[in-house]
XYZ file of C-alpha atoms in Angstrom:
595
model
C 99.670 -112.245 178.403
C 97.975 -111.192 181.684
C 94.794 -110.057 179.485
C 94.631 -113.884 177.937
C 94.322 -115.145 181.436
C 90.995 -116.317 182.399
C 89.030 -114.296 185.008
C 89.561 -116.727 188.153
C 93.630 -116.207 187.429
C 93.540 -112.745 187.104
C 91.413 -112.404 190.423
C 94.019 -114.925 191.906
C 97.213 -113.066 190.918
C 95.970 -109.776 191.411
C 95.057 -110.302 195.019
C 98.302 -112.733 195.566
C 100.436 -109.949 194.632
C 98.405 -107.556 196.967
C 98.372 -109.661 199.760
C 102.053 -110.761 199.242
C 102.966 -106.910 199.326
C 101.076 -106.209 202.326
C 102.383 -109.112 204.233
C 105.911 -108.717 203.342
C 105.872 -104.922 203.825
C 104.097 -105.551 207.322
C 106.808 -108.220 208.217
C 109.480 -106.123 206.785
C 108.233 -103.115 209.016
C 107.508 -105.152 212.030
C 110.970 -106.845 211.988
C 112.779 -103.856 211.299
C 111.097 -101.754 214.279
C 111.288 -104.786 216.684
C 115.296 -105.076 215.391
C 115.549 -101.387 216.200
C 113.745 -101.369 219.591
C 115.981 -104.607 220.343
C 119.090 -102.405 219.695
C 117.633 -99.652 221.332
C 117.226 -101.772 224.535
C 120.479 -103.198 224.168
C 122.114 -99.281 223.912
C 120.031 -98.158 226.785
C 120.896 -101.647 229.011
C 124.845 -100.434 228.134
C 124.637 -97.273 228.964
C 122.904 -97.840 232.007
C 125.239 -100.591 232.903
C 128.247 -98.420 232.344
C 126.647 -95.510 234.251
C 126.317 -97.965 237.227
C 129.951 -98.885 237.014
C 130.784 -95.310 236.843
C 128.806 -94.604 240.087
C 130.098 -97.373 242.205
C 133.470 -96.533 240.836
C 132.869 -92.852 241.938
C 131.188 -94.341 245.509
C 134.323 -96.310 245.710
C 136.685 -93.284 245.365
C 134.262 -91.179 247.543
C 134.745 -93.596 250.336
C 138.380 -93.976 250.076
C 138.211 -90.248 250.193
C 136.107 -90.605 253.749
C 139.096 -93.098 254.896
C 141.889 -90.342 254.179
C 139.566 -87.695 255.994
C 139.002 -89.768 258.843
C 142.711 -90.340 259.497
C 143.620 -87.035 258.621
C 141.080 -85.702 261.335
C 142.777 -88.038 264.111
C 144.911 -85.479 266.254
C 147.384 -88.141 267.354
C 148.181 -88.602 263.596
C 148.559 -84.672 262.975
C 150.428 -84.251 266.075
C 152.822 -87.245 264.358
C 152.718 -85.642 261.312
C 153.325 -82.055 262.161
C 156.563 -83.241 264.344
C 158.609 -85.121 262.196
C 162.058 -83.520 261.075
C 164.206 -83.382 258.443
C 166.505 -86.163 258.170
C 168.999 -88.147 255.360
C 167.297 -91.313 256.858
C 163.485 -92.650 256.560
C 162.169 -91.442 259.923
C 160.155 -94.237 260.279
C 163.108 -96.721 260.157
C 164.953 -94.756 263.118
C 162.008 -94.507 265.275
C 160.350 -97.184 266.121
C 157.929 -96.119 268.608
C 156.456 -93.070 266.119
C 156.326 -95.744 263.649
C 154.377 -98.062 265.554
C 151.758 -95.389 266.529
C 151.359 -94.649 263.069
C 150.414 -97.856 262.291
C 147.921 -98.485 264.855
C 146.189 -95.457 263.840
C 146.135 -96.204 260.166
C 145.299 -99.852 260.372
C 141.924 -98.719 262.543
C 140.823 -97.357 259.260
C 141.805 -99.959 256.885
C 138.364 -101.909 255.679
C 138.080 -105.582 256.167
C 135.845 -105.723 252.810
C 139.139 -104.698 250.764
C 141.630 -107.452 250.733
C 144.176 -105.488 248.961
C 143.989 -101.859 250.609
C 146.884 -99.784 251.597
C 147.494 -96.834 253.416
C 150.938 -94.770 252.336
C 152.244 -91.879 254.255
C 154.697 -89.316 252.864
C 156.134 -86.549 255.010
C 157.388 -83.151 253.259
C 160.732 -84.386 253.861
C 160.045 -87.920 251.756
C 160.049 -90.061 254.802
C 157.623 -93.132 253.814
C 154.979 -95.215 255.623
C 153.312 -97.764 254.090
C 150.410 -100.277 255.767
C 148.818 -102.653 253.981
C 146.356 -105.574 254.979
C 147.937 -107.539 252.037
C 150.808 -110.313 253.069
C 153.235 -109.591 250.136
C 156.335 -107.965 250.836
C 156.597 -104.111 249.948
C 159.832 -102.482 248.420
C 162.012 -100.115 250.260
C 162.333 -96.719 248.280
C 164.601 -94.220 248.782
C 163.772 -90.393 249.445
C 164.938 -89.763 246.182
C 162.757 -92.224 244.329
C 159.699 -91.279 246.396
C 160.000 -87.514 245.838
C 159.960 -88.647 242.066
C 156.381 -90.293 242.312
C 153.660 -88.271 240.578
C 151.351 -88.485 243.375
C 153.738 -87.147 246.002
C 155.103 -84.236 243.823
C 151.569 -83.467 242.987
C 150.237 -83.869 246.616
C 152.736 -81.625 248.420
C 152.105 -78.708 245.828
C 148.572 -78.808 245.216
C 145.858 -76.597 246.641
C 142.841 -79.298 245.978
C 141.876 -81.278 249.155
C 142.111 -84.645 247.204
C 143.707 -86.264 244.262
C 142.529 -88.832 242.267
C 144.727 -91.344 240.334
C 143.635 -93.713 237.808
C 144.821 -97.352 237.916
C 149.124 -97.112 237.719
C 151.607 -99.398 238.689
C 152.333 -99.625 242.543
C 155.848 -98.089 243.486
C 155.993 -99.914 246.296
C 155.456 -103.432 244.424
C 155.974 -102.851 241.037
C 153.851 -106.020 240.032
C 150.767 -104.715 240.780
C 148.161 -102.007 239.348
C 146.354 -99.838 241.650
C 144.333 -97.057 241.917
C 144.530 -94.137 244.731
C 142.677 -91.263 246.267
C 145.455 -88.517 247.686
C 145.018 -86.024 250.239
C 147.337 -83.457 251.998
C 148.160 -83.385 255.242
C 148.007 -79.460 256.338
C 147.038 -76.511 258.019
C 146.148 -73.437 257.035
C 149.740 -72.311 256.313
C 152.014 -75.177 255.624
C 151.657 -79.122 253.927
C 153.231 -81.741 256.147
C 153.090 -84.452 253.600
C 150.569 -86.684 251.789
C 148.572 -89.609 252.501
C 147.373 -92.224 250.049
C 144.578 -94.612 249.973
C 145.421 -97.424 247.309
C 143.332 -100.230 246.342
C 143.818 -103.009 243.525
C 142.633 -102.871 240.175
C 141.009 -106.425 240.843
C 138.168 -104.256 242.833
C 137.688 -103.026 238.874
C 137.442 -106.292 237.646
C 134.534 -107.047 240.044
C 132.723 -104.004 239.481
C 132.908 -105.424 235.573
C 132.116 -109.009 236.918
C 128.953 -107.999 238.900
C 127.580 -105.858 236.226
C 124.006 -106.040 235.223
C 125.112 -107.144 231.951
C 127.340 -110.344 231.370
C 128.691 -109.636 227.915
C 131.093 -106.636 228.068
C 134.328 -107.846 226.109
C 136.689 -104.785 227.194
C 136.235 -102.238 230.298
C 138.736 -98.960 229.896
C 139.694 -96.212 231.841
C 140.782 -93.617 229.909
C 142.477 -90.099 230.773
C 142.009 -86.536 229.470
C 145.051 -87.100 227.377
C 143.747 -90.189 225.812
C 145.912 -92.611 227.639
C 144.404 -95.648 228.454
C 145.065 -96.132 232.216
C 143.476 -99.779 232.816
C 141.961 -102.485 230.454
C 140.049 -105.276 231.623
C 140.849 -107.794 229.314
C 144.178 -106.613 228.041
C 144.052 -108.639 224.575
C 141.471 -106.228 223.312
C 142.046 -102.801 222.222
C 140.220 -102.849 219.010
C 138.587 -99.134 219.600
C 142.331 -97.697 219.803
C 142.749 -98.541 216.227
C 139.625 -96.522 214.785
C 141.085 -93.260 213.361
C 139.804 -90.351 215.620
C 137.586 -92.372 217.675
C 139.821 -91.560 221.181
C 139.421 -87.643 220.211
C 135.686 -88.324 219.604
C 135.777 -89.973 223.298
C 137.745 -87.576 224.949
C 136.085 -84.650 223.626
C 132.688 -85.490 224.780
C 130.822 -86.429 228.245
C 128.745 -89.365 226.969
C 128.153 -91.246 224.235
C 128.193 -94.585 222.322
C 129.611 -96.176 219.001
C 129.752 -99.460 217.078
C 133.441 -100.508 216.301
C 131.859 -102.902 213.989
C 128.321 -105.038 213.555
C 128.932 -107.131 216.340
C 130.671 -104.643 218.997
C 129.196 -101.634 220.658
C 131.160 -99.162 222.413
C 130.009 -96.889 225.248
C 131.530 -94.441 226.949
C 130.817 -91.839 230.138
C 132.862 -89.092 231.865
C 132.928 -89.237 235.574
C 131.854 -86.316 237.317
C 134.262 -86.965 240.130
C 137.444 -87.652 238.483
C 137.040 -86.609 234.826
C 137.943 -90.191 233.604
C 136.375 -91.729 230.694
C 134.949 -94.962 231.343
C 134.310 -97.250 228.629
C 132.906 -100.454 227.848
C 133.175 -102.769 224.767
C 130.045 -104.935 224.401
C 129.800 -108.009 222.293
C 126.126 -108.011 220.685
C 126.571 -110.809 218.648
C 124.506 -113.012 220.362
C 122.055 -110.596 220.764
C 121.861 -109.956 216.999
C 121.557 -113.843 216.341
C 118.843 -113.586 218.860
C 117.464 -111.031 216.285
C 118.129 -112.596 213.099
C 116.506 -115.783 214.760
C 113.570 -113.520 215.585
C 113.344 -112.256 211.937
C 113.617 -115.751 210.367
C 110.746 -116.945 212.755
C 108.566 -113.822 211.607
C 109.168 -114.316 207.837
C 108.134 -118.120 208.129
C 105.302 -117.709 209.844
C 104.315 -114.571 207.391
C 105.240 -116.794 204.523
C 102.872 -119.197 206.302
C 100.275 -117.413 206.801
C 100.807 -116.221 203.164
C 100.462 -119.555 201.741
C 97.022 -120.263 204.021
C 95.507 -117.024 202.582
C 96.671 -117.935 198.776
C 94.969 -121.597 199.435
C 91.772 -119.713 200.878
C 91.837 -116.892 198.131
C 91.831 -120.100 195.733
C 89.316 -121.645 196.994
C 87.177 -118.649 197.286
C 88.150 -117.441 193.400
C 87.417 -120.867 192.157
C 83.686 -120.902 194.203
C 83.299 -117.831 192.909
C 84.066 -118.493 189.378
C 82.940 -121.944 188.577
C 79.080 -120.568 188.914
C 80.063 -118.086 186.419
C 81.841 -120.558 183.993
C 78.632 -122.615 184.644
C 76.402 -119.925 183.751
C 78.301 -119.208 180.598
C 78.004 -123.031 179.538
C 74.243 -122.821 180.235
C 74.018 -119.357 178.170
C 75.988 -120.731 175.345
C 73.693 -124.059 175.254
C 70.441 -122.113 175.216
C 67.767 -121.542 172.336
C 65.895 -118.912 172.330
C 62.606 -119.819 171.267
C 61.498 -121.617 174.356
C 61.067 -120.262 177.777
C 64.310 -119.755 179.495
C 64.874 -121.513 182.991
C 68.969 -121.271 183.881
C 70.181 -123.516 186.625
C 70.506 -121.481 190.470
C 72.663 -122.360 193.339
C 70.516 -122.666 196.532
C 72.276 -119.571 198.200
C 71.188 -116.039 197.954
C 74.563 -114.729 196.880
C 75.233 -112.362 194.243
C 75.851 -115.333 191.494
C 72.399 -116.467 192.280
C 70.774 -112.861 191.753
C 73.055 -112.433 188.748
C 71.470 -115.676 187.469
C 68.048 -114.392 188.020
C 68.683 -111.274 186.580
C 70.003 -112.621 183.075
C 67.298 -115.070 183.353
C 64.775 -112.296 183.390
C 66.552 -110.538 180.820
C 66.550 -113.186 178.418
C 63.275 -114.013 178.886
C 62.409 -110.317 177.874
C 64.734 -110.470 174.853
C 62.874 -113.617 174.078
C 59.786 -111.896 174.351
C 60.420 -108.972 172.293
C 62.255 -111.051 169.443
C 58.801 -113.300 169.795
C 56.801 -109.918 169.014
C 59.483 -108.590 166.412
C 59.210 -111.653 164.590
C 55.514 -111.785 164.776
C 54.878 -108.114 163.681
C 57.270 -108.765 160.850
C 54.986 -112.110 159.557
C 51.720 -109.876 159.684
C 53.844 -106.932 157.874
C 54.261 -109.574 155.341
C 51.112 -111.161 155.611
C 49.344 -107.589 154.943
C 51.558 -107.268 151.925
C 50.363 -110.317 150.756
C 47.224 -109.941 151.436
C 47.331 -106.141 149.950
C 48.921 -108.030 146.242
C 46.225 -110.352 146.477
C 43.029 -107.196 146.805
C 44.643 -105.324 143.966
C 44.548 -107.798 141.422
C 44.925 -105.738 138.712
C 43.064 -103.180 139.257
C 42.659 -101.858 135.745
C 40.828 -104.910 134.853
C 38.238 -103.833 137.090
C 38.027 -100.255 136.281
C 37.998 -101.373 132.453
C 34.995 -103.427 133.441
C 33.409 -100.868 135.326
C 33.872 -98.202 132.071
C 31.986 -101.203 129.776
C 29.337 -101.777 131.956
C 28.696 -97.554 132.304
C 29.025 -97.587 128.320
C 26.171 -100.050 127.974
C 24.128 -98.163 130.500
C 24.515 -95.310 128.346
C 23.836 -97.061 125.092
C 20.664 -98.445 126.440
C 19.552 -94.657 127.772
C 19.901 -95.458 131.408
C 21.908 -92.482 133.524
C 21.876 -94.544 136.669
C 23.912 -97.336 135.736
C 27.033 -94.751 134.740
C 26.730 -92.706 137.892
C 26.692 -96.393 139.694
C 29.654 -97.314 137.947
C 31.683 -94.161 138.390
C 30.693 -94.275 142.407
C 31.857 -98.199 142.775
C 34.872 -96.929 140.675
C 35.794 -94.213 143.041
C 34.990 -96.750 146.106
C 37.788 -98.874 144.804
C 40.383 -96.784 143.721
C 39.827 -95.135 146.982
C 40.275 -98.735 148.539
C 43.166 -99.971 146.703
C 45.289 -96.044 146.472
C 47.470 -94.884 149.444
C 48.695 -97.974 150.882
C 50.231 -97.482 154.022
C 49.479 -93.472 154.117
C 47.457 -91.634 156.072
C 44.541 -89.747 154.538
C 42.677 -86.474 155.316
C 38.976 -86.868 156.856
C 37.490 -85.001 153.578
C 38.819 -88.191 151.653
C 37.121 -90.668 154.045
C 33.960 -88.151 153.837
C 34.084 -88.550 149.778
C 34.429 -92.290 150.026
C 31.350 -92.689 152.385
C 29.493 -90.228 150.051
C 30.002 -92.399 146.991
C 29.129 -95.753 149.184
C 25.739 -94.213 150.109
C 24.801 -92.995 146.656
C 25.304 -96.615 145.789
C 23.369 -97.999 148.622
C 20.828 -95.173 147.730
C 19.849 -96.246 144.631
C 19.809 -100.108 145.846
C 17.391 -99.342 148.196
C 16.093 -96.149 146.795
C 12.991 -94.735 148.996
C 13.796 -97.169 151.946
C 16.888 -95.464 152.795
C 17.789 -91.735 153.911
C 20.685 -90.051 155.161
C 21.896 -86.594 156.017
C 25.274 -84.645 156.833
C 26.162 -82.202 159.650
C 30.062 -81.281 158.878
C 32.589 -78.686 160.715
C 34.645 -78.312 157.902
C 37.685 -77.212 160.477
C 38.360 -80.479 160.774
C 38.498 -82.184 157.527
C 41.828 -81.182 156.892
C 42.964 -83.811 159.787
C 44.869 -86.551 158.847
C 43.671 -89.940 160.083
C 43.986 -93.978 158.977
C 42.123 -94.631 155.900
C 38.770 -96.494 155.733
C 37.661 -95.495 159.344
C 34.136 -94.191 158.449
C 32.719 -96.730 156.000
C 33.116 -99.850 158.268
C 31.179 -98.203 160.637
C 28.205 -97.366 158.003
C 28.395 -100.717 156.717
C 27.817 -101.817 160.331
C 24.423 -100.042 160.136
C 22.949 -102.145 157.220
C 24.433 -105.499 158.328
C 23.531 -105.408 162.051
C 21.326 -102.327 162.637
C 18.989 -102.121 159.734
C 18.941 -106.355 159.620
C 15.703 -106.570 161.803
C 14.686 -103.271 161.559
C 11.248 -102.240 158.778
C 12.152 -98.926 156.485
C 12.483 -96.571 156.301
C 16.151 -96.813 157.448
C 17.824 -93.090 158.231
C 21.318 -92.509 158.719
C 22.943 -89.251 160.140
C 26.714 -88.376 159.595
C 28.230 -85.637 161.902
C 31.990 -84.260 161.736
C 33.123 -81.997 164.301
C 35.302 -80.951 167.420
C 35.070 -80.562 171.210
C 37.451 -80.992 174.273
C 40.749 -80.736 172.008
C 39.684 -83.958 170.075
C 37.914 -84.180 166.488
C 34.832 -86.731 166.333
C 32.694 -88.624 163.883
C 29.457 -89.438 165.186
C 27.205 -92.149 162.976
C 23.451 -92.121 164.158
C 21.005 -94.964 162.940
C 17.373 -95.864 163.499
C 18.126 -99.650 163.538
C 17.939 -102.153 166.212
C 20.539 -101.070 169.093
C 23.513 -103.040 170.212
C 22.568 -105.425 173.348
C 24.319 -104.998 176.292
C 26.000 -108.288 175.796
C 27.374 -107.115 172.417
C 28.635 -103.935 173.634
C 30.413 -105.554 176.251
C 31.717 -108.298 174.431
C 33.163 -106.035 171.992
C 34.826 -103.710 174.642
C 36.311 -107.049 175.994
C 37.665 -107.909 172.627
C 39.054 -104.287 172.171
C 40.749 -104.265 175.362
C 42.183 -107.805 174.636
C 43.313 -106.554 171.309
C 45.044 -103.230 172.762
C 46.973 -105.534 175.514
C 48.056 -108.370 172.927
C 48.216 -106.578 169.682
C 51.422 -107.420 169.362
C 51.324 -111.288 170.505
C 48.445 -112.221 168.883
C 49.300 -114.834 166.467
C 48.984 -114.169 162.417
C 46.062 -116.118 161.878
C 43.986 -115.323 165.187
C 44.795 -111.424 164.189
C 43.980 -112.128 160.824
C 40.509 -114.063 161.581
C 39.294 -111.242 164.256
C 40.370 -108.035 162.504
C 38.433 -109.449 159.281
C 35.530 -110.674 160.779
C 34.231 -107.404 162.859
C 35.028 -104.214 160.967
C 34.232 -102.072 163.932
C 36.973 -103.561 165.909
C 39.662 -103.256 163.562
C 38.721 -99.564 163.412
C 39.077 -98.829 166.933
C 42.227 -101.033 166.829
C 43.756 -98.988 164.234
C 42.992 -95.789 165.729
C 44.112 -97.082 169.051
C 47.889 -97.829 166.936
C 47.403 -94.610 165.305
C 47.146 -92.626 168.391
C 48.954 -94.730 171.084
C 46.161 -94.922 173.038
C 44.519 -91.704 173.063
C 41.347 -92.490 170.687
C 37.817 -92.093 171.495
C 35.317 -94.503 171.088
C 31.629 -94.731 172.371
C 28.211 -96.494 171.727
C 25.568 -94.691 172.786
C 21.568 -94.122 172.291
C 19.747 -91.007 171.378
C 16.670 -89.315 173.059
C 15.052 -90.959 170.112
C 16.096 -94.270 170.692
C 18.907 -94.316 168.255
C 21.821 -95.647 168.004
C 25.039 -93.558 167.594
C 28.724 -94.923 167.134
C 31.158 -92.035 167.646
C 34.786 -92.099 167.062
C 37.606 -89.486 167.506
C 40.966 -88.565 168.566
C 43.568 -85.573 169.510
C 43.535 -82.818 167.066
C 46.654 -82.868 165.410
């Protein structure tokens, strides 16, 4: 089906498909590249925000530890902690002065920036003192309850300098979640208690709310035991339902995971506490922007495609319209007239093609005209040859009758003349369109001169100088007789007898030659010039000359006919010259290359 379309449609469809492929391929690559780049930016910004939250939390925990270290370094507080005796009741509820002393020391270290910060001191005998900058009332715990608290049990037995506890329920309030740092109070040999610095998880909420990205759906703190200690949004725990995800998170220090098409999970392990901090980010708005961006890109590329296709259609139409017009002009041409094709005013390829076609057609027209003329001349020559023959047997029989009558009257000259004339006629009529040998030409000339000698008797004298090595050279027929006839018709017309003709056949410089010398009237210079001009004209226009003109010229001057036939036979390598000898005799010399 594609092959049946015209040239313009083929070009338009082919280039349209190429442009369509290039544009949509580039659009696809561009959109995918930018989409991947935007996703990479989202992932990078998410991880950077999470690391920023982790660094802020670590800095906060280290700041809390610094507070504990400062309190621990107070000599008054250490003296008080080292002097608490064992008793069944809470020491601080029984000793108001020591309680006020401890309270004043610890309150001085509470930061005013943290609204919900608390110091808790527990002695080795589980005497507890809680000091907070919040206004709510704390619970009173028994020593048995205090001894069961994880941070108390671990703090009194650990060899570490500080312990970090992820968000957990505050045992003193039972309604608030806190995260804390615990530091044992001890000397070189003995642990006298623990000092805990607590902060409300609302501070963790602020870390999320003040993060660089605002589309965090969930923030979680996960322990090494895969337990989730804290969630910013308790209603969202989608990641916990993904099989094997918690094990993957706790076994890595850093990473990210797509929970679904619109939720990105990033996690990182704190080098300070070992906690896993994770954020879930809702990237659907960003993906929506990416989709919108891709839509705009494809619309832009589609509009560009439409414009390019319109431009391509105009270009192909402008390209093929002159070609169609050229085809119509060629269809309407006639080869018998000079061809002139319409051309545009530009210098484009179509104009160049039109000029080239016009030149080619004119050459073809000329060659066709020459071929037609050549065929006409061949037919004319054939017709003339048929007319010339006119039943040669009748002529031969007539000459035989004349010869017989001469013998009956006792004349030997008449039969001889009839024989030679018969030879002349037979030679002229036979060998049609065939080449002959120089010896055949020589025999024909001898017959002609014999007849002319009988006619002019003692007024004519002729002689020969023959090189027999050239007698077997093939030449066109009747090339010598016209030259000798020219002697009688022109050379001897105004010259008194005796008339002399000398014929030489030989070779020189790789050519054969035939020279005919006579003592008749020399050629006038104007005649020689005219002859050469006519011969040059025939050589240049031999195939263009009309039949009538060519026939008249060749029939009117036998010498021209001879030279022209030699020119055609030898393809321009013939020789021809007219000159005077030292005896003021005229010589006509013809020849050609030896074969």
